[in-house]
């Protein structure tokens, strides 16, 4: 049996290990589809995606369409005669593309579907205080993240884990799961399970993170604020205001208990700690970034701060 001809679609760092695993297993990746180069940084220099940089190092054919419905792009895909397409952290695809290969299009998603459908599943799992999440491979269909599930793998979430740490773990675990999926598909061992057939008590969603999502509401309980901070760390980061200056918070500790202070009241010894009151205790800030400055430990911040 000839190995499956694969078209790989992805853009950020999260997708790179998946592409690497497929290549190491000997699958012919006939093309890599990734986002167009974009200006970035102070000099607005054109920057390549993480997937493009990796694909270039492997000498792979790279396509960077501005419009996925372009006739030229669609014809080029058809000419590649792929058996299956693999999507990891890419844009929404029109049906004419995801329905093109005879074996369809396989997506890797960073949650245990049908839970946390949407753009930010890693962040929302932590924000909501989940103790377990995972990765899923499934077939693309019309509605986003609703296709038949092929394989899943569970991942425990530590009480102090940040979104960045969970992202990196999912990146590696997801790549292994994707390779297993392609291996078993090539042998005809996977047929998929409808998401509606998987019993769920409550469905949680994972919408895009907006600025207001990141603003800390100090009237909330300590557990909720603690989860929000680690669920948005290191990017885009939870924020608040101190002396009318915006500060981003990347790590913290929580203390629950009675407090007489109004939620949102900061206090410090000006040397070792900076804490803020909430509805049932305090949040101790450990790492932060003041407006217009670099990320720093709270002790470094306090050396140059006057309460």
PDB file of C-alpha atoms in Angstrom:
ATOM      1  CA  UNK A   1       0.000   0.000   0.000  1.00  0.00           C
ATOM      2  CA  UNK A   2       1.362   3.400  -0.967  1.00  0.00           C
ATOM      3  CA  UNK A   3       1.570   5.980   1.855  1.00  0.00           C
ATOM      4  CA  UNK A   4      -1.147   8.607   1.779  1.00  0.00           C
ATOM      5  CA  UNK A   5      -0.420  11.797  -0.161  1.00  0.00           C
ATOM      6  CA  UNK A   6      -1.025  14.627   2.301  1.00  0.00           C
ATOM      7  CA  UNK A   7      -1.652  18.357   1.977  1.00  0.00           C
ATOM      8  CA  UNK A   8      -0.854  20.017   5.309  1.00  0.00           C
ATOM      9  CA  UNK A   9      -2.506  23.290   6.385  1.00  0.00           C
ATOM     10  CA  UNK A  10      -1.287  25.261   9.389  1.00  0.00           C
ATOM     11  CA  UNK A  11       0.298  28.517  10.477  1.00  0.00           C
ATOM     12  CA  UNK A  12       1.558  28.891  14.084  1.00  0.00           C
ATOM     13  CA  UNK A  13       4.147  27.044  16.145  1.00  0.00           C
ATOM     14  CA  UNK A  14       1.423  24.714  17.458  1.00  0.00           C
ATOM     15  CA  UNK A  15       1.206  23.082  14.004  1.00  0.00           C
ATOM     16  CA  UNK A  16       4.937  22.462  13.462  1.00  0.00           C
ATOM     17  CA  UNK A  17       5.355  19.219  15.509  1.00  0.00           C
ATOM     18  CA  UNK A  18       2.369  17.690  13.661  1.00  0.00           C
ATOM     19  CA  UNK A  19       3.985  18.382  10.285  1.00  0.00           C
ATOM     20  CA  UNK A  20       7.307  17.110  11.576  1.00  0.00           C
ATOM     21  CA  UNK A  21       5.778  13.829  12.809  1.00  0.00           C
ATOM     22  CA  UNK A  22       4.164  13.159   9.416  1.00  0.00           C
ATOM     23  CA  UNK A  23       7.455  13.742   7.598  1.00  0.00           C
ATOM     24  CA  UNK A  24       9.434  11.567  10.026  1.00  0.00           C
ATOM     25  CA  UNK A  25       6.914   8.758   9.468  1.00  0.00           C
ATOM     26  CA  UNK A  26       7.623   8.909   5.738  1.00  0.00           C
ATOM     27  CA  UNK A  27       4.331  10.370   4.534  1.00  0.00           C
ATOM     28  CA  UNK A  28       4.662  12.377   1.304  1.00  0.00           C
ATOM     29  CA  UNK A  29       3.515  15.900   2.172  1.00  0.00           C
ATOM     30  CA  UNK A  30       2.882  17.175  -1.352  1.00  0.00           C
ATOM     31  CA  UNK A  31       2.239  20.773  -0.243  1.00  0.00           C
ATOM     32  CA  UNK A  32       2.047  22.982   2.820  1.00  0.00           C
ATOM     33  CA  UNK A  33      -0.623  25.686   2.922  1.00  0.00           C
ATOM     34  CA  UNK A  34       0.054  28.530   5.345  1.00  0.00           C
ATOM     35  CA  UNK A  35      -0.809  32.183   5.911  1.00  0.00           C
ATOM     36  CA  UNK A  36       0.727  34.895   3.720  1.00  0.00           C
ATOM     37  CA  UNK A  37       3.772  36.701   5.116  1.00  0.00           C
ATOM     38  CA  UNK A  38       2.835  39.692   7.271  1.00  0.00           C
ATOM     39  CA  UNK A  39       4.648  42.831   8.471  1.00  0.00           C
ATOM     40  CA  UNK A  40       5.585  42.617  12.154  1.00  0.00           C
ATOM     41  CA  UNK A  41       7.756  44.345  14.735  1.00  0.00           C
ATOM     42  CA  UNK A  42       8.852  47.953  14.948  1.00  0.00           C
ATOM     43  CA  UNK A  43      10.392  47.855  11.492  1.00  0.00           C
ATOM     44  CA  UNK A  44       7.283  46.173  10.034  1.00  0.00           C
ATOM     45  CA  UNK A  45       9.487  43.645   8.284  1.00  0.00           C
ATOM     46  CA  UNK A  46       7.730  40.852   6.422  1.00  0.00           C
ATOM     47  CA  UNK A  47       7.554  37.824   8.712  1.00  0.00           C
ATOM     48  CA  UNK A  48       7.015  34.197   7.765  1.00  0.00           C
ATOM     49  CA  UNK A  49       4.783  31.866   9.758  1.00  0.00           C
ATOM     50  CA  UNK A  50       6.364  29.186  11.957  1.00  0.00           C
ATOM     51  CA  UNK A  51       5.005  26.510   9.616  1.00  0.00           C
ATOM     52  CA  UNK A  52       6.479  28.207   6.548  1.00  0.00           C
ATOM     53  CA  UNK A  53       9.918  28.464   8.162  1.00  0.00           C
ATOM     54  CA  UNK A  54       9.861  24.754   8.982  1.00  0.00           C
ATOM     55  CA  UNK A  55       8.529  23.786   5.548  1.00  0.00           C
ATOM     56  CA  UNK A  56      11.290  25.801   3.859  1.00  0.00           C
ATOM     57  CA  UNK A  57      13.921  23.960   5.916  1.00  0.00           C
ATOM     58  CA  UNK A  58      12.519  20.664   4.591  1.00  0.00           C
ATOM     59  CA  UNK A  59      12.262  21.787   0.979  1.00  0.00           C
ATOM     60  CA  UNK A  60       8.482  21.370   0.833  1.00  0.00           C
ATOM     61  CA  UNK A  61       6.169  22.994  -1.698  1.00  0.00           C
ATOM     62  CA  UNK A  62       4.523  26.018  -0.038  1.00  0.00           C
ATOM     63  CA  UNK A  63       1.310  27.800  -1.014  1.00  0.00           C
ATOM     64  CA  UNK A  64       0.171  31.045   0.655  1.00  0.00           C
ATOM     65  CA  UNK A  65      -3.195  31.993  -0.825  1.00  0.00           C
ATOM     66  CA  UNK A  66      -4.752  35.349   0.034  1.00  0.00           C
ATOM     67  CA  UNK A  67      -8.177  33.985  -0.891  1.00  0.00           C
ATOM     68  CA  UNK A  68      -9.030  30.342  -0.331  1.00  0.00           C
ATOM     69  CA  UNK A  69     -11.795  30.454  -2.949  1.00  0.00           C
ATOM     70  CA  UNK A  70      -9.426  31.665  -5.674  1.00  0.00           C
ATOM     71  CA  UNK A  71      -9.858  29.576  -8.815  1.00  0.00           C
ATOM     72  CA  UNK A  72      -6.088  29.379  -9.334  1.00  0.00           C
ATOM     73  CA  UNK A  73      -5.548  28.082  -5.802  1.00  0.00           C
ATOM     74  CA  UNK A  74      -8.336  25.509  -6.067  1.00  0.00           C
ATOM     75  CA  UNK A  75      -7.006  24.243  -9.390  1.00  0.00           C
ATOM     76  CA  UNK A  76      -3.521  23.945  -7.908  1.00  0.00           C
ATOM     77  CA  UNK A  77      -4.886  21.867  -5.029  1.00  0.00           C
ATOM     78  CA  UNK A  78      -6.720  19.579  -7.426  1.00  0.00           C
ATOM     79  CA  UNK A  79      -3.550  19.045  -9.446  1.00  0.00           C
ATOM     80  CA  UNK A  80      -1.717  17.799  -6.330  1.00  0.00           C
ATOM     81  CA  UNK A  81      -4.081  14.784  -6.112  1.00  0.00           C
ATOM     82  CA  UNK A  82      -3.848  14.474  -2.336  1.00  0.00           C
ATOM     83  CA  UNK A  83      -5.517  11.520  -0.620  1.00  0.00           C
ATOM     84  CA  UNK A  84      -6.215  13.512   2.544  1.00  0.00           C
ATOM     85  CA  UNK A  85      -5.770  17.023   3.924  1.00  0.00           C
ATOM     86  CA  UNK A  86      -4.599  17.743   7.458  1.00  0.00           C
ATOM     87  CA  UNK A  87      -5.496  20.997   9.214  1.00  0.00           C
ATOM     88  CA  UNK A  88      -3.774  22.187  12.405  1.00  0.00           C
ATOM     89  CA  UNK A  89      -4.454  25.763  13.568  1.00  0.00           C
ATOM     90  CA  UNK A  90      -5.451  27.231  10.216  1.00  0.00           C
ATOM     91  CA  UNK A  91      -8.300  29.300   8.803  1.00  0.00           C
ATOM     92  CA  UNK A  92     -11.854  28.145   8.163  1.00  0.00           C
ATOM     93  CA  UNK A  93     -11.999  26.285   4.865  1.00  0.00           C
ATOM     94  CA  UNK A  94     -14.741  26.521   2.235  1.00  0.00           C
ATOM     95  CA  UNK A  95     -16.478  23.247   1.415  1.00  0.00           C
ATOM     96  CA  UNK A  96     -14.945  23.069  -2.049  1.00  0.00           C
ATOM     97  CA  UNK A  97     -11.569  22.646  -0.327  1.00  0.00           C
ATOM     98  CA  UNK A  98     -12.305  20.488   2.720  1.00  0.00           C
ATOM     99  CA  UNK A  99     -14.446  18.124   0.645  1.00  0.00           C
ATOM    100  CA  UNK A 100     -11.874  17.786  -2.154  1.00  0.00           C
ATOM    101  CA  UNK A 101      -9.665  14.783  -1.196  1.00  0.00           C
ATOM    102  CA  UNK A 102     -11.197  11.283  -1.400  1.00  0.00           C
ATOM    103  CA  UNK A 103     -10.441  10.716   2.317  1.00  0.00           C
ATOM    104  CA  UNK A 104     -11.622  14.172   3.342  1.00  0.00           C
ATOM    105  CA  UNK A 105      -9.926  16.663   5.655  1.00  0.00           C
ATOM    106  CA  UNK A 106      -8.731  15.852   9.186  1.00  0.00           C
ATOM    107  CA  UNK A 107      -8.487  18.550  11.856  1.00  0.00           C
ATOM    108  CA  UNK A 108      -6.573  18.494  15.151  1.00  0.00           C
ATOM    109  CA  UNK A 109      -8.374  20.436  17.887  1.00  0.00           C
ATOM    110  CA  UNK A 110      -7.048  21.338  21.343  1.00  0.00           C
ATOM    111  CA  UNK A 111      -9.961  20.061  23.441  1.00  0.00           C
ATOM    112  CA  UNK A 112     -12.048  16.984  24.075  1.00  0.00           C
ATOM    113  CA  UNK A 113     -14.787  17.703  21.558  1.00  0.00           C
ATOM    114  CA  UNK A 114     -17.649  18.431  21.704  1.00  0.00           C
ATOM    115  CA  UNK A 115     -16.390  20.475  24.651  1.00  0.00           C
ATOM    116  CA  UNK A 116     -14.695  23.805  23.910  1.00  0.00           C
ATOM    117  CA  UNK A 117     -15.502  24.254  20.266  1.00  0.00           C
ATOM    118  CA  UNK A 118     -14.069  27.525  19.028  1.00  0.00           C
ATOM    119  CA  UNK A 119     -10.954  29.639  18.654  1.00  0.00           C
ATOM    120  CA  UNK A 120      -9.456  29.545  22.174  1.00  0.00           C
ATOM    121  CA  UNK A 121      -9.990  26.104  23.756  1.00  0.00           C
ATOM    122  CA  UNK A 122      -6.716  26.084  25.718  1.00  0.00           C
ATOM    123  CA  UNK A 123      -7.454  29.430  27.379  1.00  0.00           C
ATOM    124  CA  UNK A 124     -11.065  28.697  28.257  1.00  0.00           C
ATOM    125  CA  UNK A 125     -10.352  25.278  29.752  1.00  0.00           C
ATOM    126  CA  UNK A 126      -8.089  26.925  32.327  1.00  0.00           C
ATOM    127  CA  UNK A 127     -10.261  30.017  32.816  1.00  0.00           C
ATOM    128  CA  UNK A 128     -13.149  27.692  33.672  1.00  0.00           C
ATOM    129  CA  UNK A 129     -11.008  25.738  36.131  1.00  0.00           C
ATOM    130  CA  UNK A 130     -11.061  22.412  34.285  1.00  0.00           C
ATOM    131  CA  UNK A 131      -9.035  19.578  35.818  1.00  0.00           C
ATOM    132  CA  UNK A 132      -8.867  17.675  32.540  1.00  0.00           C
ATOM    133  CA  UNK A 133      -8.857  18.515  28.841  1.00  0.00           C
ATOM    134  CA  UNK A 134      -7.272  16.873  25.810  1.00  0.00           C
ATOM    135  CA  UNK A 135      -6.830  16.778  22.047  1.00  0.00           C
ATOM    136  CA  UNK A 136      -9.144  15.496  19.328  1.00  0.00           C
ATOM    137  CA  UNK A 137      -8.814  14.528  15.676  1.00  0.00           C
ATOM    138  CA  UNK A 138     -11.998  14.775  13.623  1.00  0.00           C
ATOM    139  CA  UNK A 139     -13.311  15.145  10.082  1.00  0.00           C
ATOM    140  CA  UNK A 140     -14.204  18.623   8.914  1.00  0.00           C
ATOM    141  CA  UNK A 141     -17.791  19.335   7.962  1.00  0.00           C
ATOM    142  CA  UNK A 142     -20.010  22.400   7.514  1.00  0.00           C
ATOM    143  CA  UNK A 143     -20.275  23.756  11.056  1.00  0.00           C
ATOM    144  CA  UNK A 144     -17.030  24.549  12.871  1.00  0.00           C
ATOM    145  CA  UNK A 145     -15.609  21.831  15.169  1.00  0.00           C
ATOM    146  CA  UNK A 146     -18.671  19.580  14.800  1.00  0.00           C
ATOM    147  CA  UNK A 147     -17.390  16.777  12.546  1.00  0.00           C
ATOM    148  CA  UNK A 148     -17.178  13.086  13.416  1.00  0.00           C
ATOM    149  CA  UNK A 149     -14.520  12.334  16.033  1.00  0.00           C
ATOM    150  CA  UNK A 150     -11.713   9.956  15.055  1.00  0.00           C
ATOM    151  CA  UNK A 151      -9.424   9.812  18.109  1.00  0.00           C
ATOM    152  CA  UNK A 152      -9.037  11.607  21.446  1.00  0.00           C
ATOM    153  CA  UNK A 153      -6.454  11.715  24.191  1.00  0.00           C
ATOM    154  CA  UNK A 154      -7.035  13.158  27.664  1.00  0.00           C
ATOM    155  CA  UNK A 155      -4.575  15.532  29.349  1.00  0.00           C
ATOM    156  CA  UNK A 156      -4.733  16.451  33.077  1.00  0.00           C
ATOM    157  CA  UNK A 157      -4.579  20.147  33.940  1.00  0.00           C
ATOM    158  CA  UNK A 158      -2.433  21.082  36.952  1.00  0.00           C
ATOM    159  CA  UNK A 159      -3.839  23.555  39.468  1.00  0.00           C
ATOM    160  CA  UNK A 160      -0.996  25.991  38.746  1.00  0.00           C
ATOM    161  CA  UNK A 161      -0.689  25.380  34.991  1.00  0.00           C
ATOM    162  CA  UNK A 162      -0.765  28.343  32.603  1.00  0.00           C
ATOM    163  CA  UNK A 163      -2.248  28.429  29.121  1.00  0.00           C
ATOM    164  CA  UNK A 164       1.267  28.622  27.687  1.00  0.00           C
ATOM    165  CA  UNK A 165       2.379  25.468  29.486  1.00  0.00           C
ATOM    166  CA  UNK A 166      -0.768  23.567  28.508  1.00  0.00           C
ATOM    167  CA  UNK A 167      -0.395  24.772  24.909  1.00  0.00           C
ATOM    168  CA  UNK A 168       3.105  23.266  24.698  1.00  0.00           C
ATOM    169  CA  UNK A 169       1.939  19.949  26.151  1.00  0.00           C
ATOM    170  CA  UNK A 170      -1.004  19.799  23.755  1.00  0.00           C
ATOM    171  CA  UNK A 171       1.264  20.668  20.840  1.00  0.00           C
ATOM    172  CA  UNK A 172       3.334  17.504  21.373  1.00  0.00           C
ATOM    173  CA  UNK A 173       0.490  15.204  22.422  1.00  0.00           C
ATOM    174  CA  UNK A 174      -1.631  16.435  19.521  1.00  0.00           C
ATOM    175  CA  UNK A 175       1.136  15.691  17.020  1.00  0.00           C
ATOM    176  CA  UNK A 176       1.353  12.092  18.280  1.00  0.00           C
ATOM    177  CA  UNK A 177      -2.421  11.698  18.123  1.00  0.00           C
ATOM    178  CA  UNK A 178      -2.530  13.091  14.584  1.00  0.00           C
ATOM    179  CA  UNK A 179       0.117  10.634  13.394  1.00  0.00           C
ATOM    180  CA  UNK A 180      -1.786   7.741  14.982  1.00  0.00           C
ATOM    181  CA  UNK A 181      -4.939   8.970  13.241  1.00  0.00           C
ATOM    182  CA  UNK A 182      -3.295   9.050   9.807  1.00  0.00           C
ATOM    183  CA  UNK A 183      -1.682   5.640  10.389  1.00  0.00           C
ATOM    184  CA  UNK A 184      -5.004   4.048  11.290  1.00  0.00           C
ATOM    185  CA  UNK A 185      -6.916   5.838   8.534  1.00  0.00           C
ATOM    186  CA  UNK A 186      -4.477   4.454   5.980  1.00  0.00           C
ATOM    187  CA  UNK A 187      -5.322   0.950   7.234  1.00  0.00           C
ATOM    188  CA  UNK A 188      -9.077   1.598   7.146  1.00  0.00           C
ATOM    189  CA  UNK A 189      -9.395   1.246  10.931  1.00  0.00           C
ATOM    190  CA  UNK A 190     -11.178   4.542  11.716  1.00  0.00           C
ATOM    191  CA  UNK A 191     -14.692   5.554  10.742  1.00  0.00           C
ATOM    192  CA  UNK A 192     -15.613   8.299  13.208  1.00  0.00           C
ATOM    193  CA  UNK A 193     -18.172   8.871  15.943  1.00  0.00           C
ATOM    194  CA  UNK A 194     -20.848  11.555  15.747  1.00  0.00           C
ATOM    195  CA  UNK A 195     -20.379  14.237  18.390  1.00  0.00           C
ATOM    196  CA  UNK A 196     -24.121  14.184  19.117  1.00  0.00           C
ATOM    197  CA  UNK A 197     -23.715  10.565  20.236  1.00  0.00           C
ATOM    198  CA  UNK A 198     -21.314  11.558  23.031  1.00  0.00           C
ATOM    199  CA  UNK A 199     -23.299  12.344  26.227  1.00  0.00           C
ATOM    200  CA  UNK A 200     -22.511  15.709  27.839  1.00  0.00           C
ATOM    201  CA  UNK A 201     -24.047  17.403  30.892  1.00  0.00           C
ATOM    202  CA  UNK A 202     -23.184  20.953  29.838  1.00  0.00           C
ATOM    203  CA  UNK A 203     -21.379  22.151  26.737  1.00  0.00           C
ATOM    204  CA  UNK A 204     -18.687  24.786  27.242  1.00  0.00           C
ATOM    205  CA  UNK A 205     -17.584  26.940  24.329  1.00  0.00           C
ATOM    206  CA  UNK A 206     -14.259  28.575  23.488  1.00  0.00           C
ATOM    207  CA  UNK A 207     -14.917  31.877  21.695  1.00  0.00           C
ATOM    208  CA  UNK A 208     -12.204  34.264  20.607  1.00  0.00           C
ATOM    209  CA  UNK A 209     -10.544  36.195  23.435  1.00  0.00           C
ATOM    210  CA  UNK A 210     -11.296  39.927  23.352  1.00  0.00           C
ATOM    211  CA  UNK A 211      -9.769  42.790  25.352  1.00  0.00           C
ATOM    212  CA  UNK A 212     -12.638  42.947  27.829  1.00  0.00           C
ATOM    213  CA  UNK A 213     -12.258  39.222  28.505  1.00  0.00           C
ATOM    214  CA  UNK A 214      -8.783  40.007  29.854  1.00  0.00           C
ATOM    215  CA  UNK A 215      -9.752  42.776  32.291  1.00  0.00           C
ATOM    216  CA  UNK A 216      -9.783  41.555  35.880  1.00  0.00           C
ATOM    217  CA  UNK A 217     -13.004  42.070  37.830  1.00  0.00           C
ATOM    218  CA  UNK A 218     -11.838  42.272  41.443  1.00  0.00           C
ATOM    219  CA  UNK A 219     -15.375  41.735  42.742  1.00  0.00           C
ATOM    220  CA  UNK A 220     -15.040  38.086  41.672  1.00  0.00           C
ATOM    221  CA  UNK A 221     -13.806  35.300  44.008  1.00  0.00           C
ATOM    222  CA  UNK A 222     -10.083  34.576  44.265  1.00  0.00           C
ATOM    223  CA  UNK A 223     -10.375  31.221  42.462  1.00  0.00           C
ATOM    224  CA  UNK A 224     -11.998  32.824  39.396  1.00  0.00           C
ATOM    225  CA  UNK A 225      -9.394  35.598  39.181  1.00  0.00           C
ATOM    226  CA  UNK A 226      -6.544  33.138  39.692  1.00  0.00           C
ATOM    227  CA  UNK A 227      -7.876  30.949  36.863  1.00  0.00           C
ATOM    228  CA  UNK A 228      -8.341  33.943  34.574  1.00  0.00           C
ATOM    229  CA  UNK A 229      -4.742  35.075  35.086  1.00  0.00           C
ATOM    230  CA  UNK A 230      -3.203  31.672  34.376  1.00  0.00           C
ATOM    231  CA  UNK A 231      -5.682  31.027  31.553  1.00  0.00           C
ATOM    232  CA  UNK A 232      -4.466  34.159  29.740  1.00  0.00           C
ATOM    233  CA  UNK A 233      -0.753  33.752  30.514  1.00  0.00           C
ATOM    234  CA  UNK A 234       1.497  34.469  28.709  1.00  0.00           C
ATOM    235  CA  UNK A 235      -0.765  35.789  25.947  1.00  0.00           C
ATOM    236  CA  UNK A 236      -2.811  37.921  25.721  1.00  0.00           C
ATOM    237  CA  UNK A 237      -2.456  38.328  29.536  1.00  0.00           C
ATOM    238  CA  UNK A 238      -4.972  39.482  32.143  1.00  0.00           C
ATOM    239  CA  UNK A 239      -4.729  43.145  33.093  1.00  0.00           C
ATOM    240  CA  UNK A 240      -5.848  45.727  35.606  1.00  0.00           C
ATOM    241  CA  UNK A 241      -5.020  49.326  36.491  1.00  0.00           C
ATOM    242  CA  UNK A 242      -2.740  50.568  39.258  1.00  0.00           C
ATOM    243  CA  UNK A 243      -2.527  54.326  39.824  1.00  0.00           C
ATOM    244  CA  UNK A 244      -4.310  54.740  36.467  1.00  0.00           C
ATOM    245  CA  UNK A 245      -1.572  52.773  34.714  1.00  0.00           C
ATOM    246  CA  UNK A 246      -2.345  49.511  32.957  1.00  0.00           C
ATOM    247  CA  UNK A 247      -0.462  46.463  34.202  1.00  0.00           C
ATOM    248  CA  UNK A 248      -0.528  42.951  32.757  1.00  0.00           C
ATOM    249  CA  UNK A 249      -0.314  40.077  35.233  1.00  0.00           C
ATOM    250  CA  UNK A 250       1.319  36.795  34.231  1.00  0.00           C
ATOM    251  CA  UNK A 251       1.546  34.843  37.477  1.00  0.00           C
ATOM    252  CA  UNK A 252       0.072  35.113  40.945  1.00  0.00           C
ATOM    253  CA  UNK A 253      -0.885  33.295  44.109  1.00  0.00           C
ATOM    254  CA  UNK A 254      -4.256  33.339  45.825  1.00  0.00           C
ATOM    255  CA  UNK A 255      -5.317  33.645  49.465  1.00  0.00           C
ATOM    256  CA  UNK A 256      -8.905  33.062  50.480  1.00  0.00           C
ATOM    257  CA  UNK A 257     -10.475  34.369  53.647  1.00  0.00           C
ATOM    258  CA  UNK A 258     -12.325  37.310  55.111  1.00  0.00           C
ATOM    259  CA  UNK A 259     -11.221  40.820  54.124  1.00  0.00           C
ATOM    260  CA  UNK A 260     -12.569  44.216  55.147  1.00  0.00           C
ATOM    261  CA  UNK A 261     -11.055  45.982  52.154  1.00  0.00           C
ATOM    262  CA  UNK A 262     -13.065  46.981  49.120  1.00  0.00           C
ATOM    263  CA  UNK A 263     -12.384  44.631  46.180  1.00  0.00           C
ATOM    264  CA  UNK A 264      -9.738  46.155  43.940  1.00  0.00           C
ATOM    265  CA  UNK A 265      -7.705  47.688  46.788  1.00  0.00           C
ATOM    266  CA  UNK A 266      -3.936  47.284  46.357  1.00  0.00           C
ATOM    267  CA  UNK A 267      -1.543  46.998  49.281  1.00  0.00           C
ATOM    268  CA  UNK A 268       2.195  46.334  49.554  1.00  0.00           C
ATOM    269  CA  UNK A 269       5.195  46.426  51.864  1.00  0.00           C
ATOM    270  CA  UNK A 270       7.065  48.119  48.973  1.00  0.00           C
ATOM    271  CA  UNK A 271       9.661  45.322  49.063  1.00  0.00           C
ATOM    272  CA  UNK A 272       8.387  41.776  48.740  1.00  0.00           C
ATOM    273  CA  UNK A 273       4.684  41.666  47.933  1.00  0.00           C
ATOM    274  CA  UNK A 274       1.942  43.424  46.006  1.00  0.00           C
ATOM    275  CA  UNK A 275      -1.564  42.152  46.568  1.00  0.00           C
ATOM    276  CA  UNK A 276      -5.078  43.151  45.592  1.00  0.00           C
ATOM    277  CA  UNK A 277      -8.279  42.374  47.449  1.00  0.00           C
ATOM    278  CA  UNK A 278     -11.143  40.482  45.842  1.00  0.00           C
ATOM    279  CA  UNK A 279     -14.533  39.284  47.085  1.00  0.00           C
ATOM    280  CA  UNK A 280     -13.150  36.578  49.364  1.00  0.00           C
ATOM    281  CA  UNK A 281      -9.444  37.195  49.839  1.00  0.00           C
ATOM    282  CA  UNK A 282      -6.373  38.431  47.976  1.00  0.00           C
ATOM    283  CA  UNK A 283      -4.420  37.893  44.804  1.00  0.00           C
ATOM    284  CA  UNK A 284      -0.646  38.182  45.277  1.00  0.00           C
ATOM    285  CA  UNK A 285       0.972  39.342  42.043  1.00  0.00           C
ATOM    286  CA  UNK A 286       4.223  37.528  41.234  1.00  0.00           C
ATOM    287  CA  UNK A 287       5.079  38.590  37.685  1.00  0.00           C
ATOM    288  CA  UNK A 288       3.766  41.618  35.830  1.00  0.00           C
ATOM    289  CA  UNK A 289       4.372  44.076  33.026  1.00  0.00           C
ATOM    290  CA  UNK A 290       3.750  47.762  33.699  1.00  0.00           C
ATOM    291  CA  UNK A 291       2.520  49.861  30.795  1.00  0.00           C
ATOM    292  CA  UNK A 292       5.412  50.765  28.498  1.00  0.00           C
ATOM    293  CA  UNK A 293       7.918  48.513  30.285  1.00  0.00           C
ATOM    294  CA  UNK A 294       9.188  44.929  30.172  1.00  0.00           C
ATOM    295  CA  UNK A 295       7.849  41.910  32.030  1.00  0.00           C
ATOM    296  CA  UNK A 296       9.391  41.671  35.524  1.00  0.00           C
ATOM    297  CA  UNK A 297       9.194  40.009  38.921  1.00  0.00           C
ATOM    298  CA  UNK A 298       7.157  41.865  41.517  1.00  0.00           C
ATOM    299  CA  UNK A 299      10.267  42.536  43.642  1.00  0.00           C
ATOM    300  CA  UNK A 300      11.913  44.349  40.721  1.00  0.00           C
ATOM    301  CA  UNK A 301       8.760  46.353  40.119  1.00  0.00           C
ATOM    302  CA  UNK A 302       8.507  47.391  43.773  1.00  0.00           C
ATOM    303  CA  UNK A 303      12.071  48.717  43.832  1.00  0.00           C
ATOM    304  CA  UNK A 304      11.074  51.465  41.452  1.00  0.00           C
ATOM    305  CA  UNK A 305       7.483  51.981  42.614  1.00  0.00           C
ATOM    306  CA  UNK A 306       6.125  54.377  45.205  1.00  0.00           C
ATOM    307  CA  UNK A 307       2.866  53.356  46.829  1.00  0.00           C
TER     308      UNK A 307
END
